[in-house]
mmCIF file of C-alpha atoms in Angstrom:
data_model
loop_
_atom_site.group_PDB
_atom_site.id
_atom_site.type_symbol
_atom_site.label_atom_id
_atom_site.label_comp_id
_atom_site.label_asym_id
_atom_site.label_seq_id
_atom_site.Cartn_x
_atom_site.Cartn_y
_atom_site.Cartn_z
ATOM 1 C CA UNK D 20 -42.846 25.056 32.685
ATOM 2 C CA UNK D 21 -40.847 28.749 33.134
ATOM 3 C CA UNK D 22 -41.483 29.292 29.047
ATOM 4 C CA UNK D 23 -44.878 28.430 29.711
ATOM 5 C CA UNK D 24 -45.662 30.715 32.022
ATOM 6 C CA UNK D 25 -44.182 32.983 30.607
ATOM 7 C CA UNK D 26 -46.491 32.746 27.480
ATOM 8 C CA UNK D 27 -49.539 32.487 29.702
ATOM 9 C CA UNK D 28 -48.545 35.990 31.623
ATOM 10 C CA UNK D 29 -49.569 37.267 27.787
ATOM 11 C CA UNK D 30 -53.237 36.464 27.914
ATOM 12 C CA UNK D 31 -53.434 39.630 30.682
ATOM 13 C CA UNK D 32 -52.161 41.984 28.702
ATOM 14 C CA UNK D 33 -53.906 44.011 26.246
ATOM 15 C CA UNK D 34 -51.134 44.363 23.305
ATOM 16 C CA UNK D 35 -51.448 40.705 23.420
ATOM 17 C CA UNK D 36 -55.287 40.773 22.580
ATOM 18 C CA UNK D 37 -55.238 43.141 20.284
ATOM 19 C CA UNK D 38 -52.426 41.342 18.025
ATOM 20 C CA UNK D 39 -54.747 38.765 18.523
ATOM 21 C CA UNK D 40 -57.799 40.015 17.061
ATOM 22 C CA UNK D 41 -55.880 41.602 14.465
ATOM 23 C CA UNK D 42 -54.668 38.055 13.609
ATOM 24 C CA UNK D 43 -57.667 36.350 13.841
ATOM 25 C CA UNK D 44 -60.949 38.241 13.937
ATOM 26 C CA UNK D 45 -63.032 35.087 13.601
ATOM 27 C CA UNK D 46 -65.531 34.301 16.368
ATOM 28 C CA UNK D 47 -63.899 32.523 18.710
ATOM 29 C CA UNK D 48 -65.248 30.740 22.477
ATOM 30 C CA UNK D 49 -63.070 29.916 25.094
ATOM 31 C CA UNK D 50 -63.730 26.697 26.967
ATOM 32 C CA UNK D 51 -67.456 26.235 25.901
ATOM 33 C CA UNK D 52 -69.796 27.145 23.443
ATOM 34 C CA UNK D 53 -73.496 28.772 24.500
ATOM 35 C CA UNK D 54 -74.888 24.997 24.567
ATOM 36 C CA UNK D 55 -72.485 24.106 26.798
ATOM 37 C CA UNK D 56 -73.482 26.022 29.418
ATOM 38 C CA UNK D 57 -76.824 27.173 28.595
ATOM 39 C CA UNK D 58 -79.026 24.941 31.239
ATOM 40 C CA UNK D 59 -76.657 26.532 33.572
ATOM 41 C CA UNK D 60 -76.394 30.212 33.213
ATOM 42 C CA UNK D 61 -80.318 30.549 32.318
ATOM 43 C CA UNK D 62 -81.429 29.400 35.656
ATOM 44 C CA UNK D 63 -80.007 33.033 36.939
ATOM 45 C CA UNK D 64 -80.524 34.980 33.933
ATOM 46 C CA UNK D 65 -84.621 36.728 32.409
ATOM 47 C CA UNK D 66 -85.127 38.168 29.700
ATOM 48 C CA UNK D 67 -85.884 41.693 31.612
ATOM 49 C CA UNK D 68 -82.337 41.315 33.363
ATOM 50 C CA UNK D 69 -79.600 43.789 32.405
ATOM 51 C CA UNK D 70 -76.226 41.608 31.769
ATOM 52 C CA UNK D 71 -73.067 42.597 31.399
ATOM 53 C CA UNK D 72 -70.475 40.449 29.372
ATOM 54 C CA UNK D 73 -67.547 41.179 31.018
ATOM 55 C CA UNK D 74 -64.214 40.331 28.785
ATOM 56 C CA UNK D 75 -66.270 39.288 25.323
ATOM 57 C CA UNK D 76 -64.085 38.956 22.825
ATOM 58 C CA UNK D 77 -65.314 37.477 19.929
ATOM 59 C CA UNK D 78 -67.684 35.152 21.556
ATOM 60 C CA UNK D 79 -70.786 34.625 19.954
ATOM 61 C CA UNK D 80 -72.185 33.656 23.175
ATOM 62 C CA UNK D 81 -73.996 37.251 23.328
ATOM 63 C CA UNK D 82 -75.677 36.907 20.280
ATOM 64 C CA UNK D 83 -76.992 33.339 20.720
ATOM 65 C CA UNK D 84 -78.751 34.588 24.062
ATOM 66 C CA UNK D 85 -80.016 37.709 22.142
ATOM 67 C CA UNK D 86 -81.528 35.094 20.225
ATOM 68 C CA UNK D 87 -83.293 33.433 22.392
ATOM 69 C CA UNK D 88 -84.677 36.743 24.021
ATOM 70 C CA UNK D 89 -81.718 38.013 26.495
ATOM 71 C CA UNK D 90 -81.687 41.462 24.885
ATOM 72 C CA UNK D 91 -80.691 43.705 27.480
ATOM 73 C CA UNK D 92 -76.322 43.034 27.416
ATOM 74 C CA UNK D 93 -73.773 45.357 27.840
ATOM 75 C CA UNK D 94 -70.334 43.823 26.377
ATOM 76 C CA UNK D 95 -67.069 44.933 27.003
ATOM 77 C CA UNK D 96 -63.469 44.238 26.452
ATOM 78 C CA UNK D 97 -59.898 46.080 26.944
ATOM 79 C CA UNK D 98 -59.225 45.615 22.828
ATOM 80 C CA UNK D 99 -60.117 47.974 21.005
ATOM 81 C CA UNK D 100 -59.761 46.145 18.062
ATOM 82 C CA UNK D 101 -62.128 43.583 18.655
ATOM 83 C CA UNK D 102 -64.642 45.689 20.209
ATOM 84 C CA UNK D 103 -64.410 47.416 16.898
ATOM 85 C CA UNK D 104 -64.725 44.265 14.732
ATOM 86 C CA UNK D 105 -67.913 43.341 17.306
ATOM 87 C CA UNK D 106 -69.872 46.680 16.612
ATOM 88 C CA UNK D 107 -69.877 46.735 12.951
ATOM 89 C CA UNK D 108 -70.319 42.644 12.755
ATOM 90 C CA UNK D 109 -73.432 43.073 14.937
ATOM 91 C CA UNK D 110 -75.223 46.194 14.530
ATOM 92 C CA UNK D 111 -77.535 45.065 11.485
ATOM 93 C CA UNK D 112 -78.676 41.894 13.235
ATOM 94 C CA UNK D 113 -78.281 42.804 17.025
ATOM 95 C CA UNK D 114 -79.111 46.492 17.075
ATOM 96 C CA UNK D 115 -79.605 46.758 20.847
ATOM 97 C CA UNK D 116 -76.656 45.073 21.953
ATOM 98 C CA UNK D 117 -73.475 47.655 23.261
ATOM 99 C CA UNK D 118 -70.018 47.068 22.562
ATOM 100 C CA UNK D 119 -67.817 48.824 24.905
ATOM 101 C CA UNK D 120 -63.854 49.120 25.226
ATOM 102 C CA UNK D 121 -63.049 49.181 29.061
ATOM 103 C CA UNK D 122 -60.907 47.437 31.633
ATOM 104 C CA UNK D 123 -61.871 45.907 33.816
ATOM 105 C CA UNK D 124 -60.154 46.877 37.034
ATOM 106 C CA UNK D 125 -62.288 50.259 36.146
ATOM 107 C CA UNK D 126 -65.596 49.655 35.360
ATOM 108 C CA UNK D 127 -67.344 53.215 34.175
ATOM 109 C CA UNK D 128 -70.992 52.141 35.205
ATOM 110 C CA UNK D 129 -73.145 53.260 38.246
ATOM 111 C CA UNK D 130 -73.441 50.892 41.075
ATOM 112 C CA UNK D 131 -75.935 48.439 41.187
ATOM 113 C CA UNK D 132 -76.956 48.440 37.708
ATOM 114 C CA UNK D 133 -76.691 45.085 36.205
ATOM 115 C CA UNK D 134 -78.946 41.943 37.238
ATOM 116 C CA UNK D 135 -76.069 39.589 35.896
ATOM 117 C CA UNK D 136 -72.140 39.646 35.020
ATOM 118 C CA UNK D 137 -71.271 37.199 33.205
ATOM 119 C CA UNK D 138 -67.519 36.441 32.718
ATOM 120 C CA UNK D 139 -66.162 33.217 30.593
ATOM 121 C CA UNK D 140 -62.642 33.014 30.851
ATOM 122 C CA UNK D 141 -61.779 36.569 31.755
ATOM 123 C CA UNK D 142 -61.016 36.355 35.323
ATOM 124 C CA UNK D 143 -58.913 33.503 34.450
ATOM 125 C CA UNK D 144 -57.198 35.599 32.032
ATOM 126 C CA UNK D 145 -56.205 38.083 34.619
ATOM 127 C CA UNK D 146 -54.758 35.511 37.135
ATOM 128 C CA UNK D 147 -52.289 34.759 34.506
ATOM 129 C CA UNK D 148 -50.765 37.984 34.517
ATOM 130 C CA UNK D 149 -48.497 39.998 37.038
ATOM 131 C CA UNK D 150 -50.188 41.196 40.314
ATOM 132 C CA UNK D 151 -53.099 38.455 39.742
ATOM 133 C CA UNK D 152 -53.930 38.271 43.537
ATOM 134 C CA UNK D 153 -54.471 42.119 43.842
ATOM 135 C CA UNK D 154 -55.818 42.721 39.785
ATOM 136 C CA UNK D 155 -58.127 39.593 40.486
ATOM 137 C CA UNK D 156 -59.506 41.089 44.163
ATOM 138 C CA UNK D 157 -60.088 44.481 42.249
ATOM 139 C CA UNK D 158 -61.749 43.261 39.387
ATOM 140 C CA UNK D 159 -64.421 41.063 41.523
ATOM 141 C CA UNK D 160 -64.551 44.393 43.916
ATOM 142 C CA UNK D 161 -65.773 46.207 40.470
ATOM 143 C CA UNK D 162 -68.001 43.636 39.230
ATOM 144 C CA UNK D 163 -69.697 43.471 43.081
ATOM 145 C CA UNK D 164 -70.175 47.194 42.664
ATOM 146 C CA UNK D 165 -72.250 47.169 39.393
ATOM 147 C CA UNK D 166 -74.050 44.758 40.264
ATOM 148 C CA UNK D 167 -77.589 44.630 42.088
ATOM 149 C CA UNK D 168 -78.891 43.920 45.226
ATOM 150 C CA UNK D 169 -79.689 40.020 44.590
ATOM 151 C CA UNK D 170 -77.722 40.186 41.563
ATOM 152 C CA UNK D 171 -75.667 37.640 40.280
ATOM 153 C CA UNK D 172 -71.953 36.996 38.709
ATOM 154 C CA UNK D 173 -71.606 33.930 36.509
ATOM 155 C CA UNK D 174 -67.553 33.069 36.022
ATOM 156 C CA UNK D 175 -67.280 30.303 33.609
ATOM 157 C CA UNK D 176 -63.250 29.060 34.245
ATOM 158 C CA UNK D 177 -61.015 26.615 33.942
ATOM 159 C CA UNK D 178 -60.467 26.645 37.582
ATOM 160 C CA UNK D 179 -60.790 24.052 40.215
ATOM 161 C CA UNK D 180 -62.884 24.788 43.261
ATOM 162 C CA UNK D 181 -59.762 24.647 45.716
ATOM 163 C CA UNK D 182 -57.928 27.210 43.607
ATOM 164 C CA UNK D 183 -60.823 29.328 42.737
ATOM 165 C CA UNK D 184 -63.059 30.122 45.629
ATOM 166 C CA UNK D 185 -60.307 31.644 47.737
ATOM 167 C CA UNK D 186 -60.310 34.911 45.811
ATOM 168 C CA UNK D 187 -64.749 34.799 45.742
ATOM 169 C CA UNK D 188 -64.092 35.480 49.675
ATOM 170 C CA UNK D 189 -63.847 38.839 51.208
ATOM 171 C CA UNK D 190 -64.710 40.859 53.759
ATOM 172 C CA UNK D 191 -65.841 43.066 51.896
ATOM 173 C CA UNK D 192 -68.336 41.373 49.604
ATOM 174 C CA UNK D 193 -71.224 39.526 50.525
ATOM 175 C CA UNK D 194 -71.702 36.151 48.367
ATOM 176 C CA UNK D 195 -73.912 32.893 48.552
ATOM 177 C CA UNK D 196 -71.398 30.564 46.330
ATOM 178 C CA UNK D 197 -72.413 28.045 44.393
ATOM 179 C CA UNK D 198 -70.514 25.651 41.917
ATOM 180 C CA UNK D 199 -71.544 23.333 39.100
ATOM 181 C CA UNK D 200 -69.635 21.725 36.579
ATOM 182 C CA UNK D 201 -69.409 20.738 32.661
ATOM 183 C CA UNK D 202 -67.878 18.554 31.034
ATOM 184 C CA UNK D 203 -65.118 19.800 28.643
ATOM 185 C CA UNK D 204 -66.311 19.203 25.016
ATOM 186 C CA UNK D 205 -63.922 17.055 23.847
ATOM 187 C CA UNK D 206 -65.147 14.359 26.692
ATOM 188 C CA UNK D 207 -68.688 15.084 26.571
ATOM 189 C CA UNK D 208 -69.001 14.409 23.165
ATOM 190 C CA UNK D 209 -67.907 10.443 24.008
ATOM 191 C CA UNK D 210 -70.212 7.899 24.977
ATOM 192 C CA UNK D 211 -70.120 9.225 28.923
ATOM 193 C CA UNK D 212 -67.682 9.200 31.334
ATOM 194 C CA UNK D 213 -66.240 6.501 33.121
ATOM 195 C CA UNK D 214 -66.094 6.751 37.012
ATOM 196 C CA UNK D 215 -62.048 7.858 36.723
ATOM 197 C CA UNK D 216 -62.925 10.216 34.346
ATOM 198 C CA UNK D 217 -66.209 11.569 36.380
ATOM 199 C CA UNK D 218 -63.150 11.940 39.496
ATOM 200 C CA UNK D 219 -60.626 13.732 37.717
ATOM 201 C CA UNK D 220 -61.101 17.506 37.477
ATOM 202 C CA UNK D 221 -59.420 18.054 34.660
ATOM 203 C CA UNK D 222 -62.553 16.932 32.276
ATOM 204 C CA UNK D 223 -64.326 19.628 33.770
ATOM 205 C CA UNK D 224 -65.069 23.782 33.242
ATOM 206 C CA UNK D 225 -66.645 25.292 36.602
ATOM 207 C CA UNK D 226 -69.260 27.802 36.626
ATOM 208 C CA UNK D 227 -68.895 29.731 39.675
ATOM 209 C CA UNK D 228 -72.229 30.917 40.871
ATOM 210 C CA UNK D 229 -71.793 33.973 43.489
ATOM 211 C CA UNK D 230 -74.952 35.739 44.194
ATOM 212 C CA UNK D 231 -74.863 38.727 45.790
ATOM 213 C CA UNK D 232 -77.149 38.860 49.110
ATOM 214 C CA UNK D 233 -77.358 42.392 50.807
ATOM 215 C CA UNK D 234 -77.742 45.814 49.465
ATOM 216 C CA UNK D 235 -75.530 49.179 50.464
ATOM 217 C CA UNK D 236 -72.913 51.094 49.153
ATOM 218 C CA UNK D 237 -69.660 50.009 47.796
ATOM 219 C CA UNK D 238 -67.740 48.690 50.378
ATOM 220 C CA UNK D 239 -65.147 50.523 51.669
ATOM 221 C CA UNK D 240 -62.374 47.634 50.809
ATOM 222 C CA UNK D 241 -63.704 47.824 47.425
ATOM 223 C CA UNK D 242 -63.635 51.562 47.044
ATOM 224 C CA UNK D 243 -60.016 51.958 48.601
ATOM 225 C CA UNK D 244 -59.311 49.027 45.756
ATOM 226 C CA UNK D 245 -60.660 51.588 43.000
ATOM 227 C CA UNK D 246 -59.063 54.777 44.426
ATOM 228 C CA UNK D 247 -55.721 52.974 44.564
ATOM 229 C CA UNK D 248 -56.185 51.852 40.795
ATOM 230 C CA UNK D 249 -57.223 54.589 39.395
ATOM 231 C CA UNK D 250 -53.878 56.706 41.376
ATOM 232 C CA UNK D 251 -52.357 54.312 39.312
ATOM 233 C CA UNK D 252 -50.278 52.605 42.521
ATOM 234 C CA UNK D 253 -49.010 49.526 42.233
ATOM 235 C CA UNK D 254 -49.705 46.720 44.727
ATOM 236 C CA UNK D 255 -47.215 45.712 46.701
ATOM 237 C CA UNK D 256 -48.520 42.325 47.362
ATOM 238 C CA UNK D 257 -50.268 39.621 44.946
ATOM 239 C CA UNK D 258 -47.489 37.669 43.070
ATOM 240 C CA UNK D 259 -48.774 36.067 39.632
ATOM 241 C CA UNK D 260 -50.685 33.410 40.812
ATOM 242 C CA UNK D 261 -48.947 29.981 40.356
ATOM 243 C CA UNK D 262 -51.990 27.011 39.682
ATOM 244 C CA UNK D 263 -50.285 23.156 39.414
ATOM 245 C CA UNK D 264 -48.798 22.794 35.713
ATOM 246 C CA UNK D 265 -51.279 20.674 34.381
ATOM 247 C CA UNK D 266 -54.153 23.421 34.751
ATOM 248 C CA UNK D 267 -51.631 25.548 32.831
ATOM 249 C CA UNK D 268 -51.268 23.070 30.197
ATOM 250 C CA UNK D 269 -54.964 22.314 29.820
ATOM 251 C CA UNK D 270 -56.072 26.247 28.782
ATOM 252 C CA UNK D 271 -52.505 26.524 26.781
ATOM 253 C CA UNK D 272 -52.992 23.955 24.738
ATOM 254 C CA UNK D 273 -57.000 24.745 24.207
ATOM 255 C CA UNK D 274 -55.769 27.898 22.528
#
């Protein structure tokens, strides 16, 4: 369990990713492909909407919506290798589409300017690192920032409802949450699930669905959040968080 975690504490760190995508530049999708969660994530996302693809990768999740008319995304990522690779793979066939290198506990955009933020897998990502309680409470604090009045973040995770919503709530930020779930691929590609495996959670990806409900300015728990990160203090609080061993097991071995 200790080596592990230890080897999980990687996927929040950048030298990590970019060995990665120096590695293995193929497209790649973490926990579900655009099918998967399609019927989901386009009941909250037009056409006209602004999205921003928070922790892309290699995903070819942005250029399947583009596809189907979702032109208007913004993607971003803290390697700049892959971001790189993304820009030159894309820019014949997907000219509109951005590819932006940026972290993001610091997100360089001007409040309120997205419709949607999607994120699949990244805010997982970051609770597997050091300081995941506080990194995890800034990086929601920046997403609630860009977005728009009424507008909505999509987090696609491994993460089960008891040890996700806890760090959705906030003082600070004002969200309707929602939940829905899909199965994993591997079981829904069987001939259905069987009432035990309908109970157990571990068949399942979660699609958190946290719309955002008033307008105003960034709150000031949010801001402070920013202003501390960018004076480059470290929390004090927020120890990696610590989810049961077989949620560990089930992304490690996915990989």
């Amino acid at each position: 369990m200790g080596i592990l975690r230890f080897k999980m504490a990687h996927y929040a760190k950048q030298e990590y990713w970019e060995d990665r995508y120096e590695r293995e530049p193929d497209s790649f999708d973490w926990y579900q492909k655009y099918p998967g969660v399609k019927d989901c994530i386009t009941q909250h996302i037009k056409p006209t909407h602004e999205i921003l693809h928070a922790g892309c990768g290699n995903s070819r999740l942005c250029e399947e919506m583009y596809k189907e008319g979702f032109q208007k995304i913004t993607n971003f990522d803290i390697s700049h290798t892959v971001i790189k690779q993304m820009q030159i793979k894309t820019k014949d066939e997907f000219p509109n589409m951005k590819f932006l290198v940026m972290d993001a506990k610091k997100l360089d955009f001007e409040p309120g300017k997205f419709d949607v933020v999607l994120d699949k897998g990244m805010l997982d990502s970051i609770l597997c690192g050091d300081a995941s309680v506080s990194n995890a409470e800034t990086v929601i604090g920046a997403i609630y920032r860009v977005l728009a009045p009424n507008g909505t973040y999509i987090c696609i995770s491994y993460g089960f409802p008891q040890s996700r919503e806890g760090y959705f709530k906030n003082s600070a930020w004002n969200w309707k949450i929602t939940w829905e779930k899909v199965a994993k691929p591997t079981i829904s590609t069987t001939a259905g699930l069987s009432k035990e495996e309908g109970q157990d959670q571990r068949n399942f990806h979660y699609i958190y669905i946290l719309k955002k409900e008033l307008a105003g300015a960034l709150p000031a728990k949010a801001e402070a959040a920013e202003k501390k990160e960018e004076e480059g203090e470290e929390a004090a609080e927020g120890e990696a968080e610590n989810p049961d061993q077989e949620q560990i097991q089930s992304l490690y071995s996915s990989i």
